[in-house]
mmCIF file of C-alpha atoms in Angstrom:
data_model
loop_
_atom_site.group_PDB
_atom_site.id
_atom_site.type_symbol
_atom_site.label_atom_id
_atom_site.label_comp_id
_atom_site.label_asym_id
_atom_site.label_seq_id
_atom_site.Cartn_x
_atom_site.Cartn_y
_atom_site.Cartn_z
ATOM 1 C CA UNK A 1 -14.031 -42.134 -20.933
ATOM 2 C CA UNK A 2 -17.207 -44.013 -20.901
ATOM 3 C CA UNK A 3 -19.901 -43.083 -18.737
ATOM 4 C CA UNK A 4 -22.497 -40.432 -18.659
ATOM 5 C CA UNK A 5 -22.502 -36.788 -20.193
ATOM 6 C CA UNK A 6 -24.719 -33.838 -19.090
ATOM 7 C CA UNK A 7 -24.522 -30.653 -20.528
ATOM 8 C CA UNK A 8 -24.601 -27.975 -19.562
ATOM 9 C CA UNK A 9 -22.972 -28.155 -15.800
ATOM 10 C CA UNK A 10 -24.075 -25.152 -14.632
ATOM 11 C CA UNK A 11 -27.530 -22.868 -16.161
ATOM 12 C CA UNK A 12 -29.314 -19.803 -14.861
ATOM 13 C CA UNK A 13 -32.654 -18.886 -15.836
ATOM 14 C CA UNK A 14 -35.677 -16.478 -15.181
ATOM 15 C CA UNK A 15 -39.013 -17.108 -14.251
ATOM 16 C CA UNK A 16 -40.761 -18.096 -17.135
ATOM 17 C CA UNK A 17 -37.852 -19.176 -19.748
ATOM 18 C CA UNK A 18 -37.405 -22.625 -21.088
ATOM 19 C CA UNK A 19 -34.421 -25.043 -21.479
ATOM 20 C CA UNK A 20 -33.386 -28.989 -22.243
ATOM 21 C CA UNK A 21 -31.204 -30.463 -20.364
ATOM 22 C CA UNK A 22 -28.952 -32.886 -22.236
ATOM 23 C CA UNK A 23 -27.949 -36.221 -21.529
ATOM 24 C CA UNK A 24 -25.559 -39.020 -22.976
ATOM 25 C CA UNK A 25 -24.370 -42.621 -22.526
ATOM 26 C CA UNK A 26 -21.904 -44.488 -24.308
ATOM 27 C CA UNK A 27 -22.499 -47.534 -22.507
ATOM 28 C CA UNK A 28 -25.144 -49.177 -25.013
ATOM 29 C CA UNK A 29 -27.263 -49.279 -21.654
ATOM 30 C CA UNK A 30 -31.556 -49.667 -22.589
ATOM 31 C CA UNK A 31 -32.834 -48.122 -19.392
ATOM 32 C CA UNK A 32 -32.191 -44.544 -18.661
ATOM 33 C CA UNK A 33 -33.546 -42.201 -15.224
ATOM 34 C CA UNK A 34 -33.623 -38.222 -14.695
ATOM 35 C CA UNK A 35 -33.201 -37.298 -10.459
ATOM 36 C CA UNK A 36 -33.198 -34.142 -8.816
ATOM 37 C CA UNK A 37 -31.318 -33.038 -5.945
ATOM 38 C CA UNK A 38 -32.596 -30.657 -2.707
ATOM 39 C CA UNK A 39 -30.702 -30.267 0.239
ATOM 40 C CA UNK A 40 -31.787 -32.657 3.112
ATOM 41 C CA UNK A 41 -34.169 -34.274 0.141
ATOM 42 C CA UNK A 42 -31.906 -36.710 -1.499
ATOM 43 C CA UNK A 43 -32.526 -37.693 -4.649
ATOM 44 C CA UNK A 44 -36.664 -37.641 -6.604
ATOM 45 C CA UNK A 45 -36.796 -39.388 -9.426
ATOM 46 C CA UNK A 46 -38.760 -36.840 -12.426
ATOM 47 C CA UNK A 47 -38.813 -39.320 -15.540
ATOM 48 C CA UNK A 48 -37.364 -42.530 -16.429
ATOM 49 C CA UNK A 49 -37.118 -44.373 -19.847
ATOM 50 C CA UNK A 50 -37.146 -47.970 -19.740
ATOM 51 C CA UNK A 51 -35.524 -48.676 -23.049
ATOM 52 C CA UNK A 52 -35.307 -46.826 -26.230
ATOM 53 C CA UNK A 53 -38.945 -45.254 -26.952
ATOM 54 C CA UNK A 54 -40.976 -45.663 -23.667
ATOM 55 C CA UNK A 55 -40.816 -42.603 -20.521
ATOM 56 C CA UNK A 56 -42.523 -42.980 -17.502
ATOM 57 C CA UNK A 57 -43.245 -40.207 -14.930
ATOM 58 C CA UNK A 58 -41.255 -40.254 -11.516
ATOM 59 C CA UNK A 59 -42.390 -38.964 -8.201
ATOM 60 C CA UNK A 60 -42.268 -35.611 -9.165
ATOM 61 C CA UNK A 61 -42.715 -35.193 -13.053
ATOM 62 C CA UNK A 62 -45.168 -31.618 -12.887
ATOM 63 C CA UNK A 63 -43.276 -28.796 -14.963
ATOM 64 C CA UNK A 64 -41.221 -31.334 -16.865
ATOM 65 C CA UNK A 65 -41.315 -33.071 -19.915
ATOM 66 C CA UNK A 66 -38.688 -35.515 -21.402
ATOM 67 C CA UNK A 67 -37.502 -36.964 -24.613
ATOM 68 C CA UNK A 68 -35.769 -40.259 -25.686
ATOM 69 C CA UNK A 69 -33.933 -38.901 -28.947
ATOM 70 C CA UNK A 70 -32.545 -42.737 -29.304
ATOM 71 C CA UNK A 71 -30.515 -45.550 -27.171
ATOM 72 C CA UNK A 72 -28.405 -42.427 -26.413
ATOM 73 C CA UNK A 73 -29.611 -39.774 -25.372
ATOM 74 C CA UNK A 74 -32.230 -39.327 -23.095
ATOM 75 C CA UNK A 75 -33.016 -35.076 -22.630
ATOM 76 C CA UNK A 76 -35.154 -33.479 -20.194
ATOM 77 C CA UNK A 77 -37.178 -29.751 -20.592
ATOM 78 C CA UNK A 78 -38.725 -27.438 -18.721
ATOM 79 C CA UNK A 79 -41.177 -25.435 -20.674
ATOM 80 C CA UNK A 80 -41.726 -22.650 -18.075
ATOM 81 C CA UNK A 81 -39.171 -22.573 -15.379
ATOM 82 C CA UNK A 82 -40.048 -21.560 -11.654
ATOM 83 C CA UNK A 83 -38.185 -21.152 -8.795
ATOM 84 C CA UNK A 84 -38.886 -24.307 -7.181
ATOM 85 C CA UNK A 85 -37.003 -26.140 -10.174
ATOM 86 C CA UNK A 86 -34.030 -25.114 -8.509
ATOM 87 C CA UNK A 87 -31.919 -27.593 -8.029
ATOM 88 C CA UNK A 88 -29.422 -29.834 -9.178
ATOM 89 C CA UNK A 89 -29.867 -32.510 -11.706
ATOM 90 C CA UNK A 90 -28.664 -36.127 -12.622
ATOM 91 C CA UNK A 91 -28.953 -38.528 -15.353
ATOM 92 C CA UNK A 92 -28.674 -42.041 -15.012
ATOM 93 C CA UNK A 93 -28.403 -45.029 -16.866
ATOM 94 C CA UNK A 94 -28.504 -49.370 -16.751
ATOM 95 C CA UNK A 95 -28.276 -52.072 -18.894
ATOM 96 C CA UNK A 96 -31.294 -52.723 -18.946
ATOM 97 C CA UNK A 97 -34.280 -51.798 -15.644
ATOM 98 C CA UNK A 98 -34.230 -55.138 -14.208
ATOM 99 C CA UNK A 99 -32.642 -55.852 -10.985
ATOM 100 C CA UNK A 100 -29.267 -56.236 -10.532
ATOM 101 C CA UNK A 101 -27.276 -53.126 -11.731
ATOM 102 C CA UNK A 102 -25.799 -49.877 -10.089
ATOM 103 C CA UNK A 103 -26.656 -47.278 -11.680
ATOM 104 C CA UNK A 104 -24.070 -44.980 -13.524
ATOM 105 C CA UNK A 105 -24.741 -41.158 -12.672
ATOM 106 C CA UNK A 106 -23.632 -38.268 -14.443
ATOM 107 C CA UNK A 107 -22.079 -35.007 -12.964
ATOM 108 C CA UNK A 108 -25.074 -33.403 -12.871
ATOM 109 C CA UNK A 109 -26.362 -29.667 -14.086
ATOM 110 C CA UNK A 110 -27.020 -27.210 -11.345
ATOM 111 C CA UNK A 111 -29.980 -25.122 -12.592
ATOM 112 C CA UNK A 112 -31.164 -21.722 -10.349
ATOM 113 C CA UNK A 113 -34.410 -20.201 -11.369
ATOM 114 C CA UNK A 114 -34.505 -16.784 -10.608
ATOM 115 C CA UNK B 1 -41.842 -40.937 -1.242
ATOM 116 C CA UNK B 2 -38.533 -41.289 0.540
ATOM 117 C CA UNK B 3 -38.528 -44.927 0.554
ATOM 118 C CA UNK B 4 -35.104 -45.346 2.678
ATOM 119 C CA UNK B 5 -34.273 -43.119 5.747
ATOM 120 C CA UNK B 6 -30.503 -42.781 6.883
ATOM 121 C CA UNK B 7 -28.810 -42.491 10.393
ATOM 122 C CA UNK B 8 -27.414 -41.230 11.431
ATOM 123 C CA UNK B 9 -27.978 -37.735 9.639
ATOM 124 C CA UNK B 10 -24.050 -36.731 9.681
ATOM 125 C CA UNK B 11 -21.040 -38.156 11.456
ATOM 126 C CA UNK B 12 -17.590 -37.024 12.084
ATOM 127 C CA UNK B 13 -14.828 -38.929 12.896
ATOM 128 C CA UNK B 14 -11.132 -39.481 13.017
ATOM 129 C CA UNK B 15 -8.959 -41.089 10.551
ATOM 130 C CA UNK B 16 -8.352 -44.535 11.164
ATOM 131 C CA UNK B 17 -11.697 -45.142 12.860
ATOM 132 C CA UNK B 18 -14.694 -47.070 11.861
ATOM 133 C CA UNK B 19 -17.956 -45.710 10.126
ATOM 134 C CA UNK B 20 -20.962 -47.448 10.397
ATOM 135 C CA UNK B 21 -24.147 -45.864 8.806
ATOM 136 C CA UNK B 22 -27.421 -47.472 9.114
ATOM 137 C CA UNK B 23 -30.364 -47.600 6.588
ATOM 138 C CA UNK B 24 -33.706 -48.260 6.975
ATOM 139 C CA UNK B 25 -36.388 -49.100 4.451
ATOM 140 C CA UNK B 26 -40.648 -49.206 4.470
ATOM 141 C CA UNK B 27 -41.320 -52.337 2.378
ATOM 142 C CA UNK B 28 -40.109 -55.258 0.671
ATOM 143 C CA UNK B 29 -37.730 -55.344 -1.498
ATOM 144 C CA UNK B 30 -35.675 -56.639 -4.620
ATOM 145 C CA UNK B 31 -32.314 -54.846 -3.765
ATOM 146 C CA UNK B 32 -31.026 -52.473 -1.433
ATOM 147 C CA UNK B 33 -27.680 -50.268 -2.714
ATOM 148 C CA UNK B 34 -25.340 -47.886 -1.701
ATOM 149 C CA UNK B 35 -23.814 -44.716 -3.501
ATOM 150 C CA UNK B 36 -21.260 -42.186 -2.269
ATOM 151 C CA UNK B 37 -21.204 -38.788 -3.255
ATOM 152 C CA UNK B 38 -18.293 -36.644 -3.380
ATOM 153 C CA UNK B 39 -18.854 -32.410 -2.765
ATOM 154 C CA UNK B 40 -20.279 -30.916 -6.107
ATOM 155 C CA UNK B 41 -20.118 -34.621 -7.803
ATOM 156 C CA UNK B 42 -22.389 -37.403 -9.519
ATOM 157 C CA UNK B 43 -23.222 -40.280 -7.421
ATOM 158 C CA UNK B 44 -21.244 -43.445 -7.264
ATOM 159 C CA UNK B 45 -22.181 -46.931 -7.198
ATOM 160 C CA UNK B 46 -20.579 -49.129 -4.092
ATOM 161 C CA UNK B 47 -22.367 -52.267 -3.433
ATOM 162 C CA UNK B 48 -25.367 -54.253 -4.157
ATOM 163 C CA UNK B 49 -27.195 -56.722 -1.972
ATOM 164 C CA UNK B 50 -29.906 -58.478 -2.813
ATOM 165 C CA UNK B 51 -32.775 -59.674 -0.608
ATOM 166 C CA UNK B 52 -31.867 -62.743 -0.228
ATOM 167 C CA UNK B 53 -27.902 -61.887 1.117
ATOM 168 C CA UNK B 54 -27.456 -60.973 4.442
ATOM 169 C CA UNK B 55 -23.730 -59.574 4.015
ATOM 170 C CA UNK B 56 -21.229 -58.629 1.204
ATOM 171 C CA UNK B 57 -18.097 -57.504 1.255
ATOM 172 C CA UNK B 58 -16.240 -54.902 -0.933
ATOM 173 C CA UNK B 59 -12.447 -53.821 0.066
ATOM 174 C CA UNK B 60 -13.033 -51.684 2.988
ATOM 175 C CA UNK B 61 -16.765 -52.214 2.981
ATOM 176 C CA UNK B 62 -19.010 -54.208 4.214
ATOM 177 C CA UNK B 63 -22.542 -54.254 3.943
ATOM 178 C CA UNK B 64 -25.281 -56.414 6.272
ATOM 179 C CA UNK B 65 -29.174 -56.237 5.528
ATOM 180 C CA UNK B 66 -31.993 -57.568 7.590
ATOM 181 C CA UNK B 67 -35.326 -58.221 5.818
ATOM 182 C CA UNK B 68 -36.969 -58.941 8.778
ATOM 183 C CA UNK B 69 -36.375 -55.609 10.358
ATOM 184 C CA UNK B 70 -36.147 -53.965 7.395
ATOM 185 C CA UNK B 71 -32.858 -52.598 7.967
ATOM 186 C CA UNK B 72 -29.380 -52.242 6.067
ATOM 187 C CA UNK B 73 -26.181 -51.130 7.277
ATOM 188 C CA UNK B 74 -23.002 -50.092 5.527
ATOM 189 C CA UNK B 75 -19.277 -50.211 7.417
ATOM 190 C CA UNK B 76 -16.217 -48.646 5.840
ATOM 191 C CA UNK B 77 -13.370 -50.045 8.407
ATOM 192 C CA UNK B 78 -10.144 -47.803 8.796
ATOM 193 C CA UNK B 79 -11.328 -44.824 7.033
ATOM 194 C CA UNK B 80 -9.550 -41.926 5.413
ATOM 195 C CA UNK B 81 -10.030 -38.300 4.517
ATOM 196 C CA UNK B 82 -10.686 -39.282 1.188
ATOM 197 C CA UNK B 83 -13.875 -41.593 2.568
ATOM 198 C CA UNK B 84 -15.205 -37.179 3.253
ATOM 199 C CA UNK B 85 -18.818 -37.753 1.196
ATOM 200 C CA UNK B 86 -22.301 -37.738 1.441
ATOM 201 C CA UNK B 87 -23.776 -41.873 1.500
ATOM 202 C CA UNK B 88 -26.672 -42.768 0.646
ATOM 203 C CA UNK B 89 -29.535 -45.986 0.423
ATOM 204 C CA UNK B 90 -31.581 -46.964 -2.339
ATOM 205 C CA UNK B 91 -33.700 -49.693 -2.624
ATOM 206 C CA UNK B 92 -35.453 -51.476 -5.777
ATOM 207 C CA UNK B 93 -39.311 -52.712 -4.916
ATOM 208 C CA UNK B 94 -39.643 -56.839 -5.161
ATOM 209 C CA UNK B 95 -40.822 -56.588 -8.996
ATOM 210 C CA UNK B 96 -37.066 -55.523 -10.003
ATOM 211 C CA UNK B 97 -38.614 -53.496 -12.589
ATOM 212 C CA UNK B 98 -38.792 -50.321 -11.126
ATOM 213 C CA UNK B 99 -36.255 -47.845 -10.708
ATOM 214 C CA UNK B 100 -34.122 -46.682 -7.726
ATOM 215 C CA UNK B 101 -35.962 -45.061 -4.602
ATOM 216 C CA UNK B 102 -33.460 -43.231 -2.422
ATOM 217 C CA UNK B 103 -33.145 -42.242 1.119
ATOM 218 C CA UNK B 104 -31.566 -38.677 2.475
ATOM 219 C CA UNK B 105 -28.141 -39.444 3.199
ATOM 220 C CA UNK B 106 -25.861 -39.795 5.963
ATOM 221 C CA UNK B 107 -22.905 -37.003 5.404
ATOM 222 C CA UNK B 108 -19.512 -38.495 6.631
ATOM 223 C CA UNK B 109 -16.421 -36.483 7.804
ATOM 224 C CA UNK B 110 -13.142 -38.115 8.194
ATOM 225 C CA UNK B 111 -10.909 -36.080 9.977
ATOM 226 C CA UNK B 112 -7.106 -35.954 9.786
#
């Protein structure tokens, strides 16, 4: 089915480790956006990519860094992982950033830090 | 920054009925959209409406904005259990080039 493909769903860590969270589209969509998810926060956007090659930081982009591998894929890491990165993330993706288009969300990973 | 705030905060009510949430926003804007989400799922995309529309429609939907008070609601008319999610507003700033700022959420429950 098309759409958007996160891997993995669910992840555990310690203080301290890293990981990269993956994300896919099979849309052929240029613009791609990482969120996270708090209870009673909604959702913070952490990085975005425009279109293939350019990343932008979000509102809350400290303790992340991100990675457009092509039109694709669009992955995001955290090098050392604390306890306030606990949370649950999305991926996103458009045709292309301007306005006019829903976005199309993934599943989402739910990461705990502990 | 929380650019959209939700209200109210959660609402319960009884198949059949009416649910009206209401959305409001700090500054202009390009867009204004609404997204359910399901328990444990990704968000999905419901409706659009630009600045310049003051209503849309979308099956049991219906969406109204005001620009002049800033303010956006969203109406889903004889609702069912399966209408049980988490709604929320996001807006687009009047350049259309940035990406999706999104309010807290209004958490629906239909019951049966």
């Amino acid at each position: 089915n098309a759409g958007v493909t996160q891997t993995p769903k669910f992840q555990v860590l310690k203080t301290g480790q890293s990981m990269t969270l993956q994300c896919a589209q099979d849309m052929n969509h240029n613009s791609m956006y990482w969120y996270r998810q708090d209870p009673g926060m909604g959702l913070r956007l952490i990085y975005y990519s425009a279109s293939e090659g350019t990343t932008d930081k979000g509102e809350v982009p400290n303790g992340y860094n991100v990675s457009r591998l092509n039109k694709r894929e669009f992955s995001l890491r955290l090098e050392s992982a604390a306890p306030s990165q606990t949370s649950v993330y999305f991926c996103a993706s458009i045709p292309q950033i301007s306005a006019g288009y829903g976005y199309t969300f993934g599943s989402g990973t739910r990461l705990t830090v502990v | 920054s929380q650019q959209g705030e939700e209200d109210p905060q959660a609402l319960s009510i009884q198949e059949g009925e009416n649910a009206t949430m209401n959305c409001s926003y700090k500054t202009s804007i390009n867009n204004l959209q609404w997204y359910r989400q399901n328990s444990g799922r990704g968000l999905v995309h419901l409706i659009l409406i630009r600045s310049n529309e003051r209503e849309k429609h979308s099956g049991r939907l219906r969406v109204t904005l005001d620009t002049s008070k800033k303010s956006s609601s969203l109406l889903i008319t004889a609702s069912r259990a399966a209408d049980t999610a988490s709604y929320f507003c996001a807006t687009v700033a009047p350049s259309g080039n940035t990406p999706l700022v999104f309010g807290k959420g209004t958490r629906l429950s239909v019951i049966a």
